[in-house]
Coordinates of C-alpha atoms in Angstrom, one line a residue:
X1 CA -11.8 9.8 11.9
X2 CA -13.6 9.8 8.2
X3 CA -14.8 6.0 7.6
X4 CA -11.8 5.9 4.5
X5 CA -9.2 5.9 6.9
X6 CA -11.2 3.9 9.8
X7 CA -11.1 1.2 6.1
X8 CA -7.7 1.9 4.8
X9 CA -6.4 1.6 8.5
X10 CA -8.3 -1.4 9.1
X11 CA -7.1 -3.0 5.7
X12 CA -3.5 -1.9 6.5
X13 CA -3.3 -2.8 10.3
X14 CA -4.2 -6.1 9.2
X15 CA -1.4 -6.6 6.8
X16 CA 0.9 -5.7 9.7
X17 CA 1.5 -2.0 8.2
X18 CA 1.7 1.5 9.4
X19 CA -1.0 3.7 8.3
X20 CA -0.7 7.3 10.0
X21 CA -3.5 9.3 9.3
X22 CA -0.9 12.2 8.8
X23 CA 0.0 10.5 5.6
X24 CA -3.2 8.8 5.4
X25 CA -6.2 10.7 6.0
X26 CA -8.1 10.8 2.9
X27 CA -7.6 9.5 -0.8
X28 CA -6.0 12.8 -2.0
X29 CA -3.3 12.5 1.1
X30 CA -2.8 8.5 -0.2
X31 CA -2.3 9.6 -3.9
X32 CA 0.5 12.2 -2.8
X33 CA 2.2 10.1 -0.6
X34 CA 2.2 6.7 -3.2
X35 CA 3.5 9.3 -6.0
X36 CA 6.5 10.3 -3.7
X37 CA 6.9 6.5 -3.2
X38 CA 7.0 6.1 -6.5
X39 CA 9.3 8.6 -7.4
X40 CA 11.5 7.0 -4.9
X41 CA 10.7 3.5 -5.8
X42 CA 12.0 4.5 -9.8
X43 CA 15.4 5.9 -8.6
X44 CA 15.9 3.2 -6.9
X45 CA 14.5 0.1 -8.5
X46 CA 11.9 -2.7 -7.6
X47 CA 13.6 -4.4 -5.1
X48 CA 14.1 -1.1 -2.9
X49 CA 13.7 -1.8 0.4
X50 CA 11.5 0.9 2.4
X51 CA 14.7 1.4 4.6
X52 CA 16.5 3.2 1.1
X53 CA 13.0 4.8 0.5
X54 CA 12.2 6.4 3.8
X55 CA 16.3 7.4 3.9
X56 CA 16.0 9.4 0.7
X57 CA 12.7 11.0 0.4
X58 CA 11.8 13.7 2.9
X59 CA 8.6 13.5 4.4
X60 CA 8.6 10.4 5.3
X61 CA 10.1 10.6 8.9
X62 CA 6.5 9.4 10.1
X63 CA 6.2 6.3 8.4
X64 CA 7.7 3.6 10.7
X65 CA 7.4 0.8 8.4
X66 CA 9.9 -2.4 8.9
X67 CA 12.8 -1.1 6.8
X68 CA 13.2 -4.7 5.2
X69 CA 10.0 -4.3 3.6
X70 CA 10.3 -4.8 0.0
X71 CA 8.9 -1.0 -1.0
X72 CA 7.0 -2.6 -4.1
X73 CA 5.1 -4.3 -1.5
X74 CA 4.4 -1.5 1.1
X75 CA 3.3 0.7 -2.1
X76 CA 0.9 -2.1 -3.5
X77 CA -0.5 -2.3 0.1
X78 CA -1.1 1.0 0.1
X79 CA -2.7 1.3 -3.4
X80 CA -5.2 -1.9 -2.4
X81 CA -5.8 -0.4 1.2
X82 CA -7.1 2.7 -1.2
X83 CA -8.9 0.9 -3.1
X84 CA -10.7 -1.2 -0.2
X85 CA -11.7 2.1 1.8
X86 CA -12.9 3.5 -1.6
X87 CA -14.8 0.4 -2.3
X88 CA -15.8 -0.3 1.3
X89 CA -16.8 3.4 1.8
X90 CA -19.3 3.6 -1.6
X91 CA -20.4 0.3 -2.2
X92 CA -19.1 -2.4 0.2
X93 CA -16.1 -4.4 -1.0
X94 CA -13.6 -4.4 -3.7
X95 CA -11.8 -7.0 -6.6
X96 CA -8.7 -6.7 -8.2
X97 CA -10.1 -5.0 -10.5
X98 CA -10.8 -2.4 -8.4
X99 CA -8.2 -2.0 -7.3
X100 CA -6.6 -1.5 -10.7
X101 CA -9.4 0.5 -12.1
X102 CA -8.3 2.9 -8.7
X103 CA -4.7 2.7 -9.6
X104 CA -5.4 3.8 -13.6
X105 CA -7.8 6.5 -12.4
X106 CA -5.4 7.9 -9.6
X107 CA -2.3 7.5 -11.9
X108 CA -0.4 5.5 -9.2
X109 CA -0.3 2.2 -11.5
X110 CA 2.5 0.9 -12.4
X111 CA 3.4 -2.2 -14.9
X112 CA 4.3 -4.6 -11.5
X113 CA 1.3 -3.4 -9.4
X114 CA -0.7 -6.3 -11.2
X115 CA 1.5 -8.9 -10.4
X116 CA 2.3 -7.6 -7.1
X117 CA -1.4 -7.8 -6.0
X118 CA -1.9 -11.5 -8.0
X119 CA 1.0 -12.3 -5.5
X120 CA -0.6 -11.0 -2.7
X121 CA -4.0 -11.3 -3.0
X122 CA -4.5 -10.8 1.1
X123 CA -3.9 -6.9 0.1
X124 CA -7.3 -6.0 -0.8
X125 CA -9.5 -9.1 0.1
X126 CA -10.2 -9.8 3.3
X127 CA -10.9 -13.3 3.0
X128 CA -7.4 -14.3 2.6
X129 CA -6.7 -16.0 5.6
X130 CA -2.6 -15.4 6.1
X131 CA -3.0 -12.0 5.3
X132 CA -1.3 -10.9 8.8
X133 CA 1.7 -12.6 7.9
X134 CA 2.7 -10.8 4.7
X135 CA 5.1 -8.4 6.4
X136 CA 6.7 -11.1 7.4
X137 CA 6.8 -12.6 3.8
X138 CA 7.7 -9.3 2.4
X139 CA 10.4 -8.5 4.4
X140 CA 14.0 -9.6 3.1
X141 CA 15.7 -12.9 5.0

């Protein structure tokens, strides 16, 4: 297991998401897979669910995510789980502005990844507290 997907695992698992390392393995396998989420996400609007995601994309068979997870969410997990392994893996922690910076550089940001993160800061920082109960925040009542 390379140490970026021992981080983004770790950073993901604690959010109460799926992270296979078929999908996940390395920063090049996370850009591919958030770009066919975001295809999907733009067909289908911001208030997808991963549910409509996962049954129209192919590929994404593997991903058992709770299908009443907003995708926006899932995707902006995914983008700051990146962005912590990167950070965690060079220099030892990431900001929001990492995470951004990531998301510009890797072409997987989006004009509501911002606010999406500001929501949920317990994406990329560790020291949110509740951060294992976003799924359940995320998902739709």
């Amino acid at each position: 297991m390379s140490q970026f997907y021992k981080y983004f695992r770790e950073n993901m698992l604690a959010l109460g998401l799926p992270a296979p390392e078929s999908l996940y393995a390395n920063q090049g396998l996370v850009v591919g897979h958030v770009e066919t989420l975001l295809a999907a996400l733009k067909k289908f609007g911001r208030n997808a669910t991963m549910g409509e995601l996962i049954g129209a994309t192919t590929g994404l068979e593997k991903l058992a995510v709770g299908h009443t997870v907003w995708a926006s969410y899932y995707i902006g997990a995914v983008i700051g789980s990146m962005a912590v392994a990167t950070g965690r893996s060079l220099a030892g922690g990431t900001s929001l502005a990492d995470v951004l910076e990531l998301a510009l550089r890797t072409g997987t940001h989006r004009p509501w990844l911002q606010s999406t993160l500001m929501r949920w800061p317990g994406i990329f920082d560790a020291s949110v507290g509740s951060r294992h109960m976003y799924v359940q925040i995320a998902r739709r009542a």
